[in-house]
Amino acid sequence: MIAPATRELIVNGLWRQNPGLAQLLGLCPLLAISNSVVNSLSLGLATTLVMMVASASVAVVRNLIPHEIRIPTFVLIIAAAVTVVDLSMNAYVHPLYLVLGVFIPLITTNCIVLARVEAFASKRSTAASVLDAAMMGLGLTLVLVVLGAVREIFGKGTLFSGLDLALGPAARDWVVTVVPDYQGFLLAVLPPGAFLGLGLIIALKNWIEAIRQARRGTPAPVIQPAA
Amino acid sequence: MPTSPHIVLADNSVRAVMFKVLAALVPGVVVHAWMFGPAIWVSLLLTTLFCLVIEALVLAMRDLPLKPFLSDGSVLVTAWLLALSLPTLLPWWLYALGSLFAVLVAKHLYGGLGQNVFNPAMVGYAVLIVSFPAHMNLWPAPVGVAGHTPNLMEALDLVFAGQGAVSPDAYTAATPMDQLRAQVRTGLSAEAVAAASFGLHAKEALVLSYALGGLLLLAHRVITWHVPVAFLGALVATATLLHLIDPGRHADPLFHLLTGSTVLGAFFILTDPVSASTTPLGKLIYAGLAGVITVLIRSFGAYPDGVAFAVLLMNAAVPFIDAYTQPRVFGHSRGRRT
């Protein structure tokens, strides 16, 4: 049996307050790199890892950080975590590292990382902070993967191409050619496709919420993006 | 019986305005068919059909009445402008895709007629030029210039069955603008290219017929003078400036007026009552900047024509422009906007 507080954290991260669908934070990498499943999955997992390390570190020392300089301190901690992830990816998954390029160091500036540290980890216990960071990160990864899959299918007619970059040679045969002889639809691969795709996924979430609310007999709440 | 003499009873309904716009497009369509062969009828029919079907489906999904929205002519204007902006003899599914993005994404996802921020026909065009540059660069050459102009049956065959008996080399050619771009890159002077450009006479006739339609719209007060004057004026001024700075790299202003969709844009696309600016000063700023951007994209950008992108960019700026150009209401002070 999961405790209600834990359950709340999981539901918030994966669905209700999903960073990609409800908070609309961390959209820069979401839109820039999500043109295939492998890119989305690896950047999403890297971001999740950074969020967990950063949240854990901040939660441990949260009572030692002076309030006035907390933001620079948080950013330093996040940057340190990103450097670790950046160097590890360069060492262990080098081809993937070359593909993702500048977007790995840029995780430092991803506002979802700082937002969770500031809003959650600097006020709550270490265990809760790590769980929150993991769930928020996985929620973002989930959106990234769905968006990456949609853009890859429409843009190139394949699914899971290049997954061996992230998961090793065993995944080389996992490529699914959804539409054979596909001519390609560049718009889906280019940035406008990311905006359109994300907009449609957010609309889908709001629609599902509206249906669930209607079933319960209460009016659907208007979902506002976080300021 | 109206008792106030200063009230002019004009039929300003959406239906009346849209059918006037369609009527004003007729000369352009006829000249297009005369100069470039009958293929335009195929593309015009296809976009009209696709746009109407998609509109009907979306209206049904939104639980809106079909008849008033389908018969007000606004869908037809979108379809016709899309057909006139696209090359003829594309595969049929490109016309379907352009219509889908124009009607479903650009119009209905933003709330339907009257709510669309961006010009639907230009969104359809932009999606296709960004996604399928290879197809979109095959412009059928004018009659007499091309080795062979497909007749109606051959056009239908090309659109629905793809490359059949006629090879694209027989009926297409690089447009004057593409040719200029290629020649400037290899170092020839733009003047020589512009002088030697084939098929400009066909474009001249087409441009004149669009301008004639535009003047009809002006005479019927469907549009005001601000947008065409500001757009063409700014386009000519920018082109002249660039041409004076470096005649070897930049075409003269006449070339910019006659090629691409400059005149169609000035009278029919930029003047879209929904996505254009609504204040007099706002219209001048909106259309003037669109003219500047058009020349800049044509001269320095990677895409063949800049009108569509200039229109879309300025559409995005319209709410901002409108907010700062509200005319003074009679009796109110010239105070700062609050």
Coordinates of C-alpha atoms in Angstrom, one line a residue:
Chain A
M1 CA 0.0 0.0 0.0
I2 CA 1.4 3.4 -1.0
A3 CA 1.1 6.2 1.5
P4 CA -1.3 9.0 0.3
A5 CA 1.5 11.6 0.3
T6 CA 3.7 9.4 -1.9
R7 CA 0.8 8.6 -4.2
E8 CA 0.1 12.4 -4.5
L9 CA 3.7 13.0 -5.6
I10 CA 3.6 10.2 -8.2
V11 CA 0.2 11.4 -9.6
N12 CA 1.4 15.0 -9.7
G13 CA 4.6 14.3 -11.5
L14 CA 3.3 11.8 -14.0
W15 CA 0.0 13.4 -14.8
R16 CA -1.7 16.3 -12.9
Q17 CA 1.3 18.7 -12.7
N18 CA 3.2 17.1 -15.5
P19 CA 6.1 19.5 -16.4
G20 CA 5.5 19.1 -20.2
L21 CA 1.7 19.2 -20.1
A22 CA 0.5 21.3 -17.2
Q23 CA 3.4 23.4 -15.9
L24 CA 4.8 23.9 -19.4
L25 CA 8.3 24.2 -18.0
G26 CA 11.5 22.9 -19.6
L27 CA 10.0 23.4 -23.1
C28 CA 13.3 24.4 -24.8
P29 CA 14.8 20.9 -24.9
L30 CA 11.3 19.4 -25.3
L31 CA 10.7 21.3 -28.5
A32 CA 14.3 21.3 -29.8
I33 CA 15.4 17.7 -29.5
S34 CA 12.2 15.7 -29.6
N35 CA 12.3 14.7 -33.3
S36 CA 12.9 11.0 -32.6
V37 CA 12.3 8.6 -29.8
V38 CA 16.0 8.0 -29.1
N39 CA 16.7 11.7 -28.7
S40 CA 13.7 12.2 -26.5
L41 CA 14.3 9.2 -24.3
S42 CA 18.0 9.9 -23.7
L43 CA 17.6 13.6 -23.0
G44 CA 14.6 12.9 -20.8
L45 CA 16.4 10.3 -18.8
A46 CA 19.5 12.6 -18.5
T47 CA 17.3 15.4 -17.3
T48 CA 15.6 13.1 -14.8
L49 CA 19.0 12.0 -13.4
V50 CA 20.1 15.6 -13.1
M51 CA 16.9 16.5 -11.3
M52 CA 17.2 13.6 -8.8
V53 CA 20.9 14.4 -8.0
A54 CA 20.2 18.2 -7.8
S55 CA 17.1 17.8 -5.6
A56 CA 18.8 15.3 -3.3
S57 CA 21.8 17.5 -2.9
V58 CA 19.8 20.6 -2.2
A59 CA 17.4 18.8 0.2
V60 CA 20.4 17.6 2.2
V61 CA 21.9 21.1 2.7
R62 CA 18.6 23.1 2.5
N63 CA 19.0 24.4 6.1
L64 CA 22.5 25.6 5.5
I65 CA 21.8 27.8 2.4
P66 CA 21.2 31.5 3.2
H67 CA 17.8 32.5 1.8
E68 CA 19.2 35.6 0.0
I69 CA 21.7 33.7 -2.2
R70 CA 19.7 30.5 -2.6
I71 CA 19.2 30.8 -6.4
P72 CA 22.9 31.1 -7.3
T73 CA 23.6 28.2 -4.9
F74 CA 21.0 26.0 -6.5
V75 CA 22.3 26.8 -10.0
L76 CA 25.8 25.9 -8.9
I77 CA 24.6 22.6 -7.5
I78 CA 22.6 21.9 -10.7
A79 CA 25.6 22.8 -12.9
A80 CA 27.7 20.3 -10.9
A81 CA 25.2 17.6 -11.4
V82 CA 24.9 18.4 -15.1
T83 CA 28.7 18.2 -15.5
V84 CA 28.8 14.8 -14.0
V85 CA 26.0 13.6 -16.4
D86 CA 27.7 15.3 -19.3
L87 CA 31.1 13.7 -18.7
S88 CA 29.5 10.3 -18.0
M89 CA 27.5 10.4 -21.2
N90 CA 30.6 11.4 -23.2
A91 CA 32.5 8.4 -21.7
Y92 CA 29.8 5.7 -21.9
V93 CA 27.5 6.6 -24.8
H94 CA 29.7 8.7 -26.9
P95 CA 27.8 8.4 -30.3
L96 CA 24.6 9.5 -28.5
Y97 CA 26.6 12.3 -26.8
L98 CA 27.6 13.6 -30.2
V99 CA 23.9 13.5 -31.4
L100 CA 22.5 15.4 -28.4
G101 CA 25.4 17.9 -28.5
V102 CA 24.8 21.2 -26.7
F103 CA 21.5 20.1 -25.2
I104 CA 23.1 18.1 -22.4
P105 CA 25.1 21.1 -20.9
L106 CA 21.9 23.1 -21.5
I107 CA 20.0 21.0 -18.9
T108 CA 21.6 23.4 -16.4
T109 CA 19.4 26.2 -17.7
N110 CA 16.3 24.0 -18.0
C111 CA 13.8 25.8 -15.7
I112 CA 12.0 22.6 -14.6
V113 CA 15.2 21.6 -12.7
L114 CA 15.5 24.9 -10.9
A115 CA 11.7 25.0 -10.4
R116 CA 11.5 21.7 -8.5
V117 CA 14.6 22.5 -6.5
E118 CA 13.2 25.9 -5.5
A119 CA 9.6 24.9 -5.0
F120 CA 10.1 21.4 -3.5
A121 CA 13.6 20.3 -2.5
S122 CA 14.5 23.4 -0.6
K123 CA 11.5 22.9 1.7
R124 CA 11.0 19.2 2.0
S125 CA 12.8 16.1 3.2
T126 CA 15.4 14.4 1.1
A127 CA 13.4 11.2 0.4
A128 CA 10.3 13.2 -0.7
S129 CA 12.5 15.5 -2.8
V130 CA 14.2 12.6 -4.7
L131 CA 10.8 11.0 -5.3
D132 CA 9.3 14.3 -6.6
A133 CA 12.3 14.9 -8.9
A134 CA 12.1 11.3 -10.2
M135 CA 8.4 11.6 -10.9
M136 CA 8.6 15.0 -12.5
G137 CA 11.5 13.9 -14.6
L138 CA 9.8 10.7 -15.7
G139 CA 6.6 12.8 -16.5
L140 CA 8.7 15.0 -18.7
T141 CA 10.4 12.0 -20.3
L142 CA 7.1 10.4 -21.0
V143 CA 5.8 13.5 -22.8
L144 CA 9.1 13.8 -24.7
V145 CA 8.9 10.2 -25.8
V146 CA 5.3 10.5 -27.0
L147 CA 6.1 13.7 -28.9
G148 CA 9.3 12.1 -30.3
A149 CA 7.4 9.1 -31.5
V150 CA 4.7 11.2 -33.2
R151 CA 7.3 13.4 -34.9
E152 CA 9.4 10.5 -35.9
I153 CA 6.4 8.6 -37.5
F154 CA 5.1 11.6 -39.3
G155 CA 8.5 13.1 -40.2
K156 CA 10.4 10.0 -41.3
G157 CA 7.9 7.1 -41.2
T158 CA 10.0 5.1 -38.7
L159 CA 9.9 4.4 -35.0
F160 CA 12.8 3.7 -32.6
S161 CA 15.5 4.4 -35.3
G162 CA 19.0 4.8 -33.8
L163 CA 17.9 3.4 -30.5
D164 CA 21.2 1.4 -30.4
L165 CA 22.9 4.7 -29.7
A166 CA 21.3 4.7 -26.3
L167 CA 20.7 1.1 -25.4
G168 CA 23.6 -0.7 -27.1
P169 CA 23.9 -2.8 -30.3
A170 CA 21.1 -5.1 -29.2
A171 CA 18.6 -2.4 -30.0
R172 CA 19.8 -2.0 -33.6
D173 CA 17.1 -4.2 -35.0
W174 CA 14.3 -2.5 -33.1
V175 CA 13.6 0.0 -35.9
V176 CA 10.0 -0.2 -37.0
T177 CA 9.2 1.1 -40.4
V178 CA 5.7 2.3 -39.9
V179 CA 5.1 3.6 -43.4
P180 CA 7.2 1.9 -46.1
D181 CA 8.6 4.1 -48.9
Y182 CA 7.7 7.2 -46.9
Q183 CA 8.7 10.4 -48.6
G184 CA 9.1 12.3 -45.3
F185 CA 7.1 15.3 -43.9
L186 CA 9.8 17.8 -43.0
L187 CA 7.4 20.0 -41.0
A188 CA 7.1 17.3 -38.3
V189 CA 10.9 17.2 -37.9
L190 CA 11.3 21.0 -37.9
P191 CA 10.5 23.2 -34.9
P192 CA 6.9 24.0 -36.0
G193 CA 6.1 20.3 -35.8
A194 CA 7.2 20.3 -32.1
F195 CA 4.9 23.2 -31.3
L196 CA 2.0 21.7 -33.2
G197 CA 2.6 18.2 -31.7
L198 CA 2.9 19.5 -28.1
G199 CA -0.2 21.6 -28.5
L200 CA -2.2 18.6 -29.7
I201 CA -0.9 16.4 -26.8
I202 CA -1.8 19.1 -24.3
A203 CA -5.3 19.3 -25.9
L204 CA -5.6 15.5 -25.5
K205 CA -4.7 15.7 -21.8
N206 CA -7.3 18.5 -21.2
W207 CA -9.9 16.5 -23.2
I208 CA -9.3 13.4 -21.0
E209 CA -9.5 15.5 -17.9
A210 CA -12.7 17.1 -19.1
I211 CA -14.3 13.7 -19.8
R212 CA -13.2 12.4 -16.3
Q213 CA -14.6 15.5 -14.7
A214 CA -17.9 15.2 -16.6
R215 CA -18.2 11.6 -15.4
R216 CA -17.8 12.7 -11.8
G217 CA -20.4 15.3 -12.5
T218 CA -18.3 18.4 -11.7
P219 CA -17.3 21.1 -14.2
A220 CA -13.8 20.7 -15.6
P221 CA -11.3 23.1 -14.2
V222 CA -9.6 25.4 -16.6
I223 CA -6.0 24.4 -16.7
Q224 CA -3.7 27.4 -16.6
P225 CA -0.1 27.3 -17.5
A226 CA 2.2 28.1 -14.5
A227 CA 3.4 31.7 -14.5
Chain B
M1 CA -36.8 53.5 -44.9
P2 CA -33.6 55.0 -43.5
T3 CA -34.1 58.6 -42.4
S4 CA -30.5 59.6 -42.0
P5 CA -29.0 60.6 -45.4
H6 CA -25.4 59.9 -44.3
I7 CA -26.0 56.2 -43.7
V8 CA -25.0 54.3 -46.8
L9 CA -26.8 51.0 -47.1
A10 CA -24.0 48.7 -48.1
D11 CA -24.2 45.0 -48.0
N12 CA -21.3 44.2 -45.7
S13 CA -22.2 40.7 -44.8
V14 CA -19.5 38.1 -44.9
R15 CA -21.2 36.5 -47.8
A16 CA -21.4 39.6 -49.9
V17 CA -17.7 40.5 -49.2
M18 CA -16.4 37.0 -49.9
F19 CA -18.3 36.7 -53.2
K20 CA -17.0 40.1 -54.3
V21 CA -13.4 38.8 -53.6
L22 CA -14.1 35.7 -55.6
A23 CA -15.5 37.7 -58.5
A24 CA -12.4 39.9 -58.4
L25 CA -10.2 36.8 -58.6
V26 CA -11.9 35.5 -61.7
P27 CA -9.8 37.7 -64.2
G28 CA -6.7 36.3 -62.6
V29 CA -7.8 32.7 -62.9
V30 CA -8.8 33.1 -66.5
V31 CA -5.6 34.8 -67.5
H32 CA -3.7 32.1 -65.6
A33 CA -5.5 29.4 -67.6
W34 CA -4.8 31.3 -70.8
M35 CA -1.1 31.9 -70.1
F36 CA -0.1 28.7 -68.3
G37 CA -2.5 26.1 -69.7
P38 CA -5.6 24.5 -68.3
A39 CA -3.9 22.9 -65.3
I40 CA -5.0 25.7 -63.0
W41 CA -8.6 24.4 -63.3
V42 CA -7.6 21.0 -61.8
S43 CA -5.8 22.5 -58.8
L44 CA -8.5 25.1 -58.2
L45 CA -11.2 22.4 -58.3
L46 CA -9.1 20.1 -56.0
T47 CA -8.4 22.8 -53.3
T48 CA -12.1 23.9 -53.4
L49 CA -13.3 20.4 -53.0
F50 CA -10.9 19.5 -50.2
C51 CA -11.4 22.8 -48.3
L52 CA -15.2 22.4 -48.5
V53 CA -15.1 18.7 -47.3
I54 CA -12.7 19.5 -44.5
E55 CA -14.7 22.5 -43.4
A56 CA -17.9 20.5 -43.4
L57 CA -16.3 17.7 -41.3
V58 CA -14.9 20.2 -38.8
L59 CA -18.2 22.0 -38.5
A60 CA -19.9 18.7 -37.9
M61 CA -17.4 17.9 -35.2
R62 CA -17.9 21.3 -33.6
D63 CA -21.7 20.9 -33.7
L64 CA -22.0 24.1 -35.8
P65 CA -24.6 24.5 -38.5
L66 CA -23.2 23.5 -41.9
K67 CA -25.2 25.7 -44.3
P68 CA -24.4 29.3 -43.2
F69 CA -20.7 28.6 -42.8
L70 CA -20.3 26.6 -46.0
S71 CA -22.3 29.0 -48.1
D72 CA -20.7 32.3 -46.9
G73 CA -17.8 31.9 -49.4
S74 CA -15.0 32.4 -46.9
V75 CA -13.9 28.8 -47.5
L76 CA -13.9 29.3 -51.2
V77 CA -11.7 32.4 -50.9
T78 CA -9.2 30.4 -48.8
A79 CA -9.3 27.5 -51.4
W80 CA -8.8 29.8 -54.4
L81 CA -6.0 31.8 -52.9
L82 CA -4.3 28.5 -51.9
A83 CA -4.6 27.2 -55.5
L84 CA -3.3 30.4 -57.0
S85 CA -0.3 30.4 -54.6
L86 CA 0.7 26.8 -55.3
P87 CA 2.3 25.4 -58.4
T88 CA -0.2 23.6 -60.6
L89 CA 0.3 19.9 -61.4
L90 CA 1.3 18.9 -57.9
P91 CA 0.3 15.4 -56.8
W92 CA -3.3 15.6 -55.5
W93 CA -2.4 14.7 -51.9
L94 CA -0.3 17.9 -51.6
Y95 CA -3.4 20.0 -52.4
A96 CA -5.3 17.9 -49.7
L97 CA -2.5 18.5 -47.1
G98 CA -2.4 22.2 -47.9
S99 CA -6.2 22.4 -47.5
L100 CA -6.1 20.5 -44.3
F101 CA -3.6 22.8 -42.7
A102 CA -5.4 25.9 -44.0
V103 CA -8.9 25.0 -42.9
L104 CA -8.3 22.7 -39.9
V105 CA -5.1 24.0 -38.3
A106 CA -5.0 27.7 -39.3
K107 CA -8.7 28.4 -39.1
H108 CA -10.7 26.0 -36.9
L109 CA -8.0 25.2 -34.2
Y110 CA -7.9 29.0 -33.6
G111 CA -11.7 29.2 -33.3
G112 CA -13.1 29.4 -36.8
L113 CA -13.9 32.3 -39.1
G114 CA -13.1 35.6 -37.5
Q115 CA -10.8 34.1 -34.9
N116 CA -7.8 33.0 -37.0
V117 CA -4.6 34.8 -36.2
F118 CA -2.9 33.7 -39.4
N119 CA -4.1 33.8 -43.0
P120 CA -5.3 30.2 -43.6
A121 CA -4.2 30.0 -47.3
M122 CA -0.7 31.2 -46.4
V123 CA -0.4 28.7 -43.6
G124 CA -1.3 25.9 -46.1
Y125 CA 1.3 27.3 -48.5
A126 CA 4.0 27.7 -45.9
V127 CA 3.5 24.1 -44.6
L128 CA 4.0 22.7 -48.1
I129 CA 7.0 24.9 -49.1
V130 CA 8.7 24.0 -45.8
S131 CA 7.9 20.3 -46.0
F132 CA 8.1 19.5 -49.7
P133 CA 10.6 21.9 -51.4
A134 CA 11.3 19.5 -54.2
H135 CA 7.7 19.4 -55.3
M136 CA 7.1 23.1 -54.7
N137 CA 9.9 24.2 -57.0
L138 CA 8.4 22.6 -60.1
W139 CA 6.5 25.5 -61.6
P140 CA 4.9 24.8 -65.0
A141 CA 6.3 27.2 -67.5
P142 CA 4.0 29.6 -69.5
V143 CA 2.5 28.4 -72.8
G144 CA 5.0 28.9 -75.6
V145 CA 8.0 28.8 -73.3
A146 CA 7.6 25.2 -72.2
G147 CA 8.3 22.4 -74.6
H148 CA 4.9 21.0 -74.0
T149 CA 1.9 22.4 -72.1
P150 CA -0.3 19.6 -70.7
N151 CA -3.9 19.6 -71.7
L152 CA -6.7 19.0 -69.3
M153 CA -6.6 15.2 -69.5
E154 CA -2.8 15.1 -69.2
A155 CA -3.0 17.5 -66.2
L156 CA -5.5 15.2 -64.5
D157 CA -3.2 12.3 -65.2
L158 CA -0.2 14.1 -63.7
V159 CA -2.1 15.2 -60.6
F160 CA -3.7 11.8 -59.8
A161 CA -1.3 9.2 -61.2
G162 CA 2.0 11.1 -60.8
Q163 CA 4.6 11.3 -63.5
G164 CA 3.1 9.4 -66.4
A165 CA 3.8 9.9 -70.1
V166 CA 5.0 13.5 -69.7
S167 CA 8.2 14.1 -67.9
P168 CA 8.3 17.2 -65.6
D169 CA 11.2 18.5 -67.7
A170 CA 8.9 19.0 -70.6
Y171 CA 6.5 21.4 -68.9
T172 CA 8.4 22.9 -66.0
A173 CA 11.2 25.4 -65.8
A174 CA 13.0 27.3 -63.1
T175 CA 11.0 30.4 -62.2
P176 CA 12.6 33.8 -63.0
M177 CA 13.3 34.1 -59.2
D178 CA 15.0 30.7 -59.0
Q179 CA 17.0 31.5 -62.0
L180 CA 18.1 34.9 -60.6
R181 CA 19.2 33.2 -57.4
A182 CA 21.2 30.5 -59.2
Q183 CA 22.9 33.0 -61.5
V184 CA 23.8 35.4 -58.7
R185 CA 25.4 32.6 -56.9
T186 CA 27.5 31.7 -59.9
G187 CA 28.6 35.3 -60.4
L188 CA 26.6 36.6 -63.3
S189 CA 25.0 40.1 -62.9
A190 CA 21.4 40.2 -61.8
E191 CA 20.7 42.7 -64.6
A192 CA 21.7 40.3 -67.3
V193 CA 19.5 37.6 -65.8
A194 CA 16.5 39.8 -65.3
A195 CA 16.7 41.0 -68.8
A196 CA 17.0 37.5 -70.2
S197 CA 14.3 36.0 -68.0
F198 CA 11.9 34.1 -70.1
G199 CA 8.2 34.1 -69.5
L200 CA 8.0 37.5 -67.8
H201 CA 5.4 38.6 -70.3
A202 CA 3.1 35.9 -69.0
K203 CA 3.7 37.1 -65.5
E204 CA 3.0 40.6 -66.6
A205 CA -0.4 39.7 -67.9
L206 CA -1.2 37.7 -64.8
V207 CA 0.0 40.6 -62.5
L208 CA -2.2 43.0 -64.5
S209 CA -5.2 40.8 -64.1
Y210 CA -4.7 40.5 -60.3
A211 CA -4.3 44.3 -60.2
L212 CA -7.5 44.7 -62.1
G213 CA -9.3 42.5 -59.6
G214 CA -7.7 44.5 -56.8
L215 CA -9.0 47.8 -58.2
L216 CA -12.5 46.2 -58.4
L217 CA -12.2 45.5 -54.7
L218 CA -11.1 49.0 -54.0
A219 CA -14.0 50.5 -56.1
H220 CA -16.5 48.3 -54.2
R221 CA -14.9 49.4 -50.9
V222 CA -14.2 45.8 -50.0
I223 CA -10.6 46.9 -49.2
T224 CA -9.1 50.3 -48.5
W225 CA -6.1 51.8 -50.2
H226 CA -3.8 51.5 -47.2
V227 CA -2.6 47.9 -47.5
P228 CA -1.8 47.7 -51.2
V229 CA -0.2 51.1 -51.3
A230 CA 1.9 50.5 -48.2
F231 CA 2.9 47.0 -49.3
L232 CA 3.9 47.8 -52.9
G233 CA 5.4 51.1 -51.9
A234 CA 7.6 49.6 -49.2
L235 CA 8.5 46.7 -51.5
V236 CA 9.6 49.0 -54.3
A237 CA 11.5 51.3 -51.9
T238 CA 13.4 48.4 -50.3
A239 CA 14.1 46.8 -53.6
T240 CA 15.3 50.1 -55.1
L241 CA 17.6 50.7 -52.2
L242 CA 19.2 47.2 -52.4
H243 CA 19.4 47.5 -56.2
L244 CA 21.3 50.9 -55.9
I245 CA 23.7 49.5 -53.3
D246 CA 24.6 46.5 -55.4
P247 CA 22.9 46.1 -58.8
G248 CA 24.9 42.9 -59.4
R249 CA 23.3 41.0 -56.6
H250 CA 19.9 42.4 -56.2
A251 CA 17.1 42.5 -58.8
D252 CA 15.5 45.8 -59.8
P253 CA 12.2 46.8 -58.3
L254 CA 10.2 46.0 -61.4
F255 CA 11.4 42.4 -61.1
H256 CA 10.1 42.2 -57.6
L257 CA 6.8 43.6 -58.6
L258 CA 6.3 41.1 -61.4
T259 CA 7.5 37.9 -59.9
G260 CA 6.3 35.7 -57.2
S261 CA 2.9 36.5 -55.6
T262 CA 3.6 40.2 -55.0
V263 CA 0.5 41.7 -56.5
L264 CA -1.8 38.8 -55.5
G265 CA -0.5 39.3 -52.0
A266 CA -1.0 43.1 -52.0
F267 CA -4.6 43.0 -53.0
F268 CA -6.0 39.6 -51.9
I269 CA -3.8 38.0 -49.3
L270 CA -2.6 40.9 -47.0
T271 CA -6.1 42.4 -47.1
D272 CA -7.7 39.4 -45.4
P273 CA -10.2 41.2 -43.0
V274 CA -9.6 38.8 -40.2
S275 CA -5.8 38.5 -40.0
A276 CA -4.9 42.0 -41.2
S277 CA -4.6 45.1 -39.0
T278 CA -7.8 47.0 -38.7
T279 CA -6.8 50.6 -37.9
P280 CA -5.7 52.9 -40.8
L281 CA -2.2 53.6 -39.3
G282 CA -1.9 50.0 -38.3
K283 CA -2.6 48.9 -41.9
L284 CA 0.2 51.1 -43.2
I285 CA 2.6 49.7 -40.7
Y286 CA 1.5 46.1 -41.1
A287 CA 1.6 46.1 -44.9
G288 CA 4.7 48.3 -45.1
L289 CA 6.8 46.0 -42.9
A290 CA 5.4 43.0 -44.9
G291 CA 6.8 44.6 -48.1
V292 CA 10.2 45.2 -46.5
I293 CA 10.4 41.6 -45.1
T294 CA 9.3 40.2 -48.5
V295 CA 12.3 41.8 -50.3
L296 CA 14.7 40.8 -47.5
I297 CA 13.6 37.1 -47.6
R298 CA 13.8 37.1 -51.4
S299 CA 17.2 38.7 -51.4
F300 CA 18.9 37.0 -48.5
G301 CA 16.7 34.0 -47.5
A302 CA 16.7 30.4 -48.6
Y303 CA 13.1 30.2 -49.8
P304 CA 12.1 31.2 -53.4
D305 CA 9.3 33.6 -52.4
G306 CA 8.9 35.7 -49.3
V307 CA 5.3 36.9 -49.5
A308 CA 3.8 34.1 -47.5
F309 CA 6.4 34.2 -44.7
A310 CA 6.2 38.1 -44.6
V311 CA 2.4 37.8 -44.3
L312 CA 2.5 35.2 -41.5
L313 CA 5.1 37.2 -39.5
M314 CA 3.1 40.4 -39.7
N315 CA -0.1 38.5 -38.9
A316 CA 1.6 37.6 -35.6
A317 CA 2.4 41.3 -35.0
V318 CA -1.2 42.5 -35.7
P319 CA -2.6 42.4 -32.2
F320 CA 0.4 44.5 -31.0
I321 CA 0.1 47.0 -33.9
D322 CA -3.6 47.4 -33.4
A323 CA -3.3 48.1 -29.7
Y324 CA -0.9 51.0 -30.3
T325 CA -2.6 52.5 -33.3
Q326 CA -6.2 53.1 -32.1
P327 CA -7.5 56.2 -33.7
R328 CA -8.7 59.0 -31.5
V329 CA -12.5 58.8 -30.9
F330 CA -14.2 62.1 -31.6
G331 CA -14.8 64.0 -28.4
H332 CA -12.0 62.1 -26.5
S333 CA -8.7 63.6 -25.7
R334 CA -5.5 62.6 -27.3
G335 CA -4.4 61.1 -24.0
R336 CA -2.0 58.2 -23.5
R337 CA -3.4 54.7 -23.9
T338 CA -4.3 53.3 -20.5

